[in-house]
Coordinates of C-alpha atoms in Angstrom, one line a residue:
M1 CA -59.9 -37.5 22.7
A2 CA -60.6 -37.7 19.0
E3 CA -63.9 -39.2 19.1
N4 CA -65.3 -36.4 21.3
K5 CA -63.8 -33.7 19.0
I6 CA -65.8 -35.3 16.2
K7 CA -68.8 -35.5 18.1
A8 CA -68.8 -32.1 19.1
K9 CA -68.0 -30.5 15.2
E10 CA -71.1 -32.8 14.5
Q11 CA -73.3 -31.5 17.2
A12 CA -72.2 -27.9 16.3
F13 CA -72.9 -28.5 12.7
K14 CA -76.7 -29.8 13.6
D15 CA -77.1 -26.8 15.7
L16 CA -76.5 -24.4 12.8
S17 CA -79.4 -22.8 11.0
S18 CA -80.3 -24.3 7.5
K19 CA -78.6 -21.1 5.5
D20 CA -75.4 -21.2 7.8
K21 CA -75.1 -25.1 7.3
T22 CA -75.3 -24.4 3.4
K23 CA -72.7 -21.8 3.9
V24 CA -70.4 -24.5 5.5
I25 CA -70.6 -27.2 3.0
T26 CA -70.0 -24.5 0.2
D27 CA -67.0 -23.1 2.0
L28 CA -65.8 -26.6 2.2
L29 CA -66.4 -27.4 -1.5
L30 CA -64.7 -24.4 -2.6
N31 CA -61.7 -24.4 -0.2
N32 CA -61.5 -28.1 -1.6
A33 CA -61.9 -27.6 -5.2
M34 CA -58.5 -28.5 -6.5
Y35 CA -58.5 -31.7 -4.7
I36 CA -61.8 -32.5 -5.5
I37 CA -61.0 -31.9 -9.3
I38 CA -57.8 -33.8 -9.2
I39 CA -59.8 -37.1 -7.4
L40 CA -62.3 -37.0 -10.1
A41 CA -59.8 -36.8 -12.7
V42 CA -57.8 -39.8 -11.1
I43 CA -61.2 -41.7 -10.9
Y44 CA -62.1 -40.8 -14.9
I45 CA -58.7 -41.8 -15.8
S46 CA -58.7 -45.0 -14.0
I47 CA -62.1 -46.1 -15.5
K48 CA -60.9 -45.1 -19.1
V49 CA -57.1 -46.5 -18.7
P50 CA -57.4 -49.3 -15.9
A51 CA -53.5 -49.8 -16.3
F52 CA -53.4 -46.5 -14.5
L53 CA -53.8 -48.2 -10.9
K54 CA -51.4 -50.7 -11.7
L55 CA -48.2 -51.4 -9.9
P56 CA -45.7 -50.2 -12.4
S57 CA -47.7 -47.0 -12.7
I58 CA -48.0 -46.7 -9.1
V59 CA -44.3 -47.1 -8.5
N60 CA -43.7 -44.5 -11.4
V61 CA -45.7 -41.8 -9.8
I62 CA -43.8 -42.4 -6.5
S63 CA -40.4 -42.4 -8.5
L64 CA -41.4 -39.1 -10.0
T65 CA -42.6 -37.6 -6.8
A66 CA -39.5 -38.4 -5.0
A67 CA -37.3 -36.7 -7.9
K68 CA -39.4 -33.5 -8.2
L69 CA -39.8 -33.1 -3.9
P70 CA -36.0 -31.4 -3.3
I71 CA -37.1 -28.3 -5.4
A72 CA -40.5 -28.1 -4.0
L73 CA -39.2 -28.5 -0.5
G74 CA -36.7 -25.6 -1.4
I75 CA -39.2 -23.3 -3.2
G76 CA -42.1 -23.7 -0.3
G77 CA -39.7 -22.2 2.3
C78 CA -39.6 -18.9 -0.3
I79 CA -43.1 -19.1 -0.4
V80 CA -43.6 -18.9 3.4
L81 CA -41.9 -15.7 3.1
T82 CA -44.6 -14.4 0.9
G83 CA -42.1 -14.8 -2.0
T84 CA -41.0 -17.2 -4.7
D85 CA -38.0 -18.3 -6.7
I86 CA -38.3 -18.3 -10.2
S87 CA -34.4 -18.8 -11.0
A88 CA -34.9 -22.7 -9.1
G89 CA -35.2 -24.5 -12.7
R90 CA -32.4 -23.1 -13.9
V91 CA -30.2 -24.0 -11.1
V92 CA -31.5 -27.6 -11.3
G93 CA -30.2 -27.6 -15.0
L94 CA -26.8 -25.9 -13.9
T95 CA -25.8 -28.3 -11.1
A96 CA -27.1 -30.9 -13.6
C97 CA -24.5 -30.2 -15.9
I98 CA -21.7 -29.6 -13.6
S99 CA -22.5 -33.3 -12.1
A100 CA -22.7 -34.8 -15.6
S101 CA -19.5 -32.7 -16.9
L102 CA -17.7 -34.0 -14.1
L103 CA -18.9 -37.4 -13.1
T104 CA -18.4 -39.1 -16.8
T105 CA -16.3 -41.4 -18.7
T106 CA -15.8 -38.7 -21.8
F107 CA -14.6 -35.2 -20.2
K108 CA -15.7 -32.9 -23.0
V109 CA -16.0 -29.9 -21.0
F110 CA -12.6 -30.6 -19.3
P111 CA -10.8 -32.4 -21.5
D112 CA -7.5 -32.3 -19.5
M113 CA -9.2 -34.6 -16.7
A114 CA -8.1 -38.3 -16.6
S115 CA -10.6 -39.4 -14.3
A116 CA -13.8 -38.2 -12.4
P117 CA -13.6 -36.9 -9.1
P118 CA -15.1 -38.5 -6.0
I119 CA -19.0 -38.4 -5.8
I120 CA -19.0 -36.5 -2.5
V121 CA -16.4 -33.8 -4.1
V122 CA -18.8 -33.3 -6.8
M123 CA -22.1 -33.2 -4.4
L124 CA -20.1 -30.4 -2.4
I125 CA -19.5 -28.3 -5.4
I126 CA -23.0 -28.5 -6.6
L127 CA -24.3 -27.7 -3.1
L128 CA -21.8 -24.9 -2.8
T129 CA -23.2 -23.7 -6.5
G130 CA -26.9 -23.9 -5.3
G131 CA -26.1 -22.1 -2.1
V132 CA -24.0 -19.3 -3.9
V133 CA -27.2 -18.3 -6.1
G134 CA -29.5 -18.4 -3.5
L135 CA -27.2 -16.3 -1.3
V136 CA -27.5 -13.9 -4.0
N137 CA -31.0 -14.2 -4.2
G138 CA -31.4 -14.1 -0.4
F139 CA -28.9 -10.7 -0.1
S140 CA -30.8 -9.1 -2.8
V141 CA -34.2 -9.3 -1.2
A142 CA -33.1 -9.0 2.5
K143 CA -30.7 -6.2 2.1
F144 CA -31.8 -4.4 -0.9
K145 CA -35.2 -4.9 -0.4
L146 CA -36.1 -6.3 -3.9
H147 CA -39.1 -8.2 -4.6
P148 CA -38.0 -11.8 -4.9
F149 CA -39.7 -12.2 -8.4
I150 CA -37.2 -9.3 -9.9
V151 CA -34.6 -10.8 -8.1
T152 CA -35.1 -14.4 -9.0
L153 CA -35.7 -13.5 -12.7
S154 CA -32.6 -11.5 -13.2
T155 CA -30.6 -14.5 -11.4
Q156 CA -32.8 -17.0 -13.9
L157 CA -31.5 -15.2 -16.7
I158 CA -27.7 -15.2 -15.6
T159 CA -27.9 -18.8 -14.4
Y160 CA -29.3 -19.6 -17.9
G161 CA -26.0 -17.5 -19.4
I162 CA -23.7 -19.3 -17.3
I163 CA -25.3 -22.9 -18.3
L164 CA -24.7 -22.0 -22.2
M165 CA -21.0 -20.7 -21.6
Y166 CA -20.3 -23.8 -19.5
L167 CA -21.5 -26.1 -22.2
M168 CA -19.3 -24.4 -24.7
K169 CA -16.2 -24.7 -22.7
G170 CA -13.6 -27.6 -24.0
T171 CA -14.5 -29.8 -26.6
N172 CA -18.5 -30.0 -25.9
N173 CA -19.5 -27.4 -28.1
G174 CA -22.6 -27.0 -26.4
Q175 CA -23.9 -30.3 -26.8
T176 CA -25.7 -32.8 -24.2
L177 CA -23.5 -34.4 -21.7
S178 CA -24.0 -37.9 -21.5
G179 CA -21.8 -41.2 -20.7
L180 CA -22.2 -41.0 -17.0
T181 CA -20.3 -43.3 -14.5
D182 CA -21.6 -46.4 -13.6
G183 CA -20.9 -45.3 -10.0
Y184 CA -22.9 -42.0 -10.4
R185 CA -25.9 -43.6 -12.0
S186 CA -26.0 -46.5 -9.5
L187 CA -26.2 -44.3 -6.7
V188 CA -29.2 -42.4 -8.0
T189 CA -31.0 -45.2 -9.9
G190 CA -29.7 -48.3 -8.7
T191 CA -32.6 -50.5 -7.0
L192 CA -33.6 -49.8 -3.5
F193 CA -35.8 -52.6 -3.5
T194 CA -38.3 -54.3 -6.0
I195 CA -41.7 -54.7 -5.2
G196 CA -44.0 -57.5 -7.5
G197 CA -40.9 -57.5 -9.9
V198 CA -41.1 -53.8 -10.0
A199 CA -37.7 -51.9 -9.2
V200 CA -38.2 -48.6 -6.5
P201 CA -35.0 -46.6 -7.2
R202 CA -32.5 -45.0 -4.5
Y203 CA -33.4 -41.7 -5.0
V204 CA -36.9 -42.3 -3.2
L205 CA -34.7 -43.3 -0.1
Y206 CA -32.7 -39.8 -0.4
S207 CA -36.1 -37.8 -0.8
I208 CA -37.7 -39.4 1.9
I209 CA -34.4 -38.4 4.2
L210 CA -34.7 -35.0 2.9
V211 CA -38.4 -34.8 3.7
A212 CA -37.4 -35.6 7.0
L213 CA -34.7 -33.1 7.6
M214 CA -37.0 -30.4 6.2
W215 CA -39.6 -31.1 8.5
V216 CA -37.0 -31.0 11.3
I217 CA -35.7 -27.5 10.0
W218 CA -39.3 -26.2 9.6
N219 CA -41.1 -27.3 13.2
K220 CA -38.0 -28.1 15.4
T221 CA -35.3 -25.3 15.3
T222 CA -35.4 -21.6 15.8
F223 CA -34.7 -20.9 12.2
G224 CA -37.6 -22.8 11.3
K225 CA -39.8 -20.7 13.9
N226 CA -38.2 -17.4 12.6
M227 CA -39.2 -18.4 9.0
F228 CA -42.6 -18.5 9.8
A229 CA -42.6 -15.4 12.0
V230 CA -41.0 -13.7 9.3
G231 CA -43.4 -14.7 6.8
S232 CA -46.6 -13.9 9.1
N233 CA -45.3 -10.5 9.6
E234 CA -41.8 -8.9 9.0
E235 CA -42.2 -6.0 11.5
A236 CA -43.4 -7.8 14.3
A237 CA -40.6 -10.4 13.9
N238 CA -37.9 -7.8 13.9
V239 CA -39.6 -6.3 17.0
S240 CA -39.4 -9.6 18.8
G241 CA -35.8 -9.9 17.8
V242 CA -35.8 -12.0 15.2
N243 CA -32.8 -11.4 12.5
V244 CA -34.8 -10.9 9.6
S245 CA -32.5 -10.5 7.2
L246 CA -30.2 -13.3 7.9
T247 CA -33.4 -15.6 8.1
I248 CA -34.3 -14.5 4.5
I249 CA -30.9 -15.1 3.4
M250 CA -30.8 -18.7 5.2
V251 CA -34.1 -19.3 3.6
F252 CA -32.8 -18.7 -0.1
V253 CA -29.3 -20.4 0.5
L254 CA -31.3 -23.6 2.0
A255 CA -33.5 -23.5 -1.2
G256 CA -30.7 -23.3 -3.5
M257 CA -29.1 -26.3 -2.4
M258 CA -32.4 -28.1 -2.5
Y259 CA -32.3 -26.9 -6.1
A260 CA -28.9 -28.6 -6.3
V261 CA -29.8 -32.0 -4.9
T262 CA -32.7 -32.0 -7.6
G263 CA -30.0 -31.5 -10.1
F264 CA -27.7 -34.0 -9.1
L265 CA -30.4 -36.4 -9.0
D266 CA -31.8 -35.3 -12.5
G267 CA -28.5 -35.9 -14.1
A268 CA -28.1 -39.5 -13.2
R269 CA -32.0 -40.2 -13.7
I270 CA -31.8 -38.8 -17.0
A271 CA -28.8 -40.3 -17.8
S272 CA -27.8 -36.8 -19.7
A273 CA -27.9 -33.0 -18.9
N274 CA -28.2 -29.9 -21.5
A275 CA -29.3 -26.4 -21.6
N276 CA -33.1 -27.3 -21.1
T277 CA -32.6 -29.8 -18.3
G278 CA -34.9 -28.2 -15.2
L279 CA -36.7 -26.1 -17.7
N280 CA -40.1 -25.1 -15.9
Y281 CA -39.2 -27.2 -13.0
E282 CA -40.2 -24.0 -10.8
C283 CA -43.7 -23.8 -12.3
D284 CA -44.3 -27.5 -11.1
A285 CA -42.9 -26.9 -7.6
I286 CA -44.6 -23.7 -7.1
A287 CA -48.2 -25.4 -8.2
A288 CA -47.3 -28.3 -5.6
C289 CA -46.6 -25.9 -3.1
V290 CA -49.9 -24.0 -3.3
I291 CA -51.8 -27.2 -4.0
G292 CA -50.2 -28.6 -0.7
G293 CA -51.2 -25.5 1.3
V294 CA -48.3 -23.2 1.5
S295 CA -50.1 -19.8 1.3
F296 CA -48.4 -16.5 -0.7
V297 CA -50.1 -14.9 2.2
G298 CA -47.2 -15.9 4.3
G299 CA -46.4 -17.8 7.2
I300 CA -48.7 -20.7 6.3
G301 CA -47.3 -24.1 5.4
R302 CA -46.1 -28.0 6.0
I303 CA -43.9 -30.2 4.8
S304 CA -46.5 -33.1 4.6
G305 CA -48.5 -30.5 2.4
I306 CA -45.7 -29.9 0.0
V307 CA -45.2 -34.0 -0.2
V308 CA -49.1 -34.2 -1.0
G309 CA -49.1 -31.4 -3.6
V310 CA -46.1 -32.9 -5.3
L311 CA -47.8 -36.2 -5.4
L312 CA -51.0 -35.3 -6.5
L313 CA -49.4 -33.4 -9.6
Q314 CA -47.6 -36.3 -10.5
I315 CA -50.7 -38.4 -10.4
I316 CA -52.6 -36.3 -12.6
F317 CA -49.4 -35.4 -15.3
T318 CA -49.2 -39.2 -15.4
G319 CA -52.8 -39.9 -15.7
L320 CA -53.0 -37.6 -18.6
N321 CA -50.2 -39.2 -20.3
F322 CA -52.0 -42.4 -20.1
L323 CA -54.7 -40.5 -21.8
A324 CA -52.3 -39.5 -24.6
V325 CA -53.2 -35.7 -24.0
D326 CA -51.0 -33.5 -25.9
A327 CA -47.6 -32.6 -24.4
N328 CA -48.5 -28.9 -25.3
M329 CA -51.6 -29.1 -23.4
L330 CA -50.0 -29.9 -20.3
Y331 CA -48.6 -26.3 -20.1
I332 CA -52.0 -25.2 -20.3
I333 CA -53.3 -27.3 -17.7
K334 CA -50.3 -26.4 -15.4
G335 CA -50.8 -22.8 -15.9
L336 CA -54.8 -23.3 -15.1
I337 CA -53.6 -25.6 -12.0
I338 CA -51.5 -23.0 -10.5
L339 CA -54.2 -19.8 -11.1
I340 CA -57.2 -22.2 -9.8
A341 CA -55.1 -23.0 -6.5
C342 CA -53.9 -19.4 -6.1
A343 CA -57.4 -18.3 -6.3
I344 CA -58.6 -21.0 -3.6
D345 CA -55.6 -19.9 -1.2
M346 CA -56.8 -15.9 -1.5
R347 CA -60.3 -16.9 -0.9
K348 CA -59.0 -18.8 2.2
Y349 CA -57.4 -15.9 3.2
L350 CA -59.9 -13.6 2.7
V351 CA -62.7 -14.9 4.5
K352 CA -60.3 -15.5 7.8
K353 CA -59.7 -11.7 7.2

């Protein structure tokens, strides 16, 4: 069946005029320009620094991808609704600080505590925290009809203020939180398995589970279908009986919980948390989603695309580090990637229209 389809497409292409063939090839190159640029960059980096393609580097890329996947999975849903969420990075920071302040051997934020609470309790606390921020975002967008950018800009600032105040509690005096418990670190960064003597951390497995869970939610549930319906055409979805407001709220709440998971993982992965934890994470997540085909025009996106987007982004950033590119230059590159990816996305939309 697949071979027949390929042959049919080949024949259809052969039947086109010379001008139409040129247009098809041009469209194909332009629509996949970001992938082409990244592939060429990877080839160049591999030639310049052969260690880039060695096992330790590959495992490092996979680990970084796993660490950044949860936040991208959350933001992806917001983009499907033709929105965004720029509060994501600060929610990651807040939940990382909460995790680090509770699962520690030196209780600076809560000096009266004698021992760390069970990890499951802390996980519930941070999921609730992320969910509450998502609820505020979703409710404001759904009920007050405010633009997601304005809403999440507000909650970004509010959340950052809460982080700064939280870190001033007790005897911490705004300092970095560290001294995490062995149980917390082992749960996240413990060895899942080794390959060629290189350890793969446990949080890779957690990200795989989250990807599978989000795939089911997006593709096999009524909520997922409603999300795409609202993103495609809110008015049509409303006429069809979809509870638009509830769907929007649920998307943002789910996103907030994904940010919380990222914060929990980051606290243990970095072994500390401070006011800058999670800074600009939303930029990477948005770039990854757009590269992976989640469209700002709404109603378009796949979980597999998000995974590919995060992976490609981590490959290129890891490669740039191998080339010893100035860390400040990475911000310029990230900005260009987002700009180019959005331009390609809009071009696809205009061509279809």
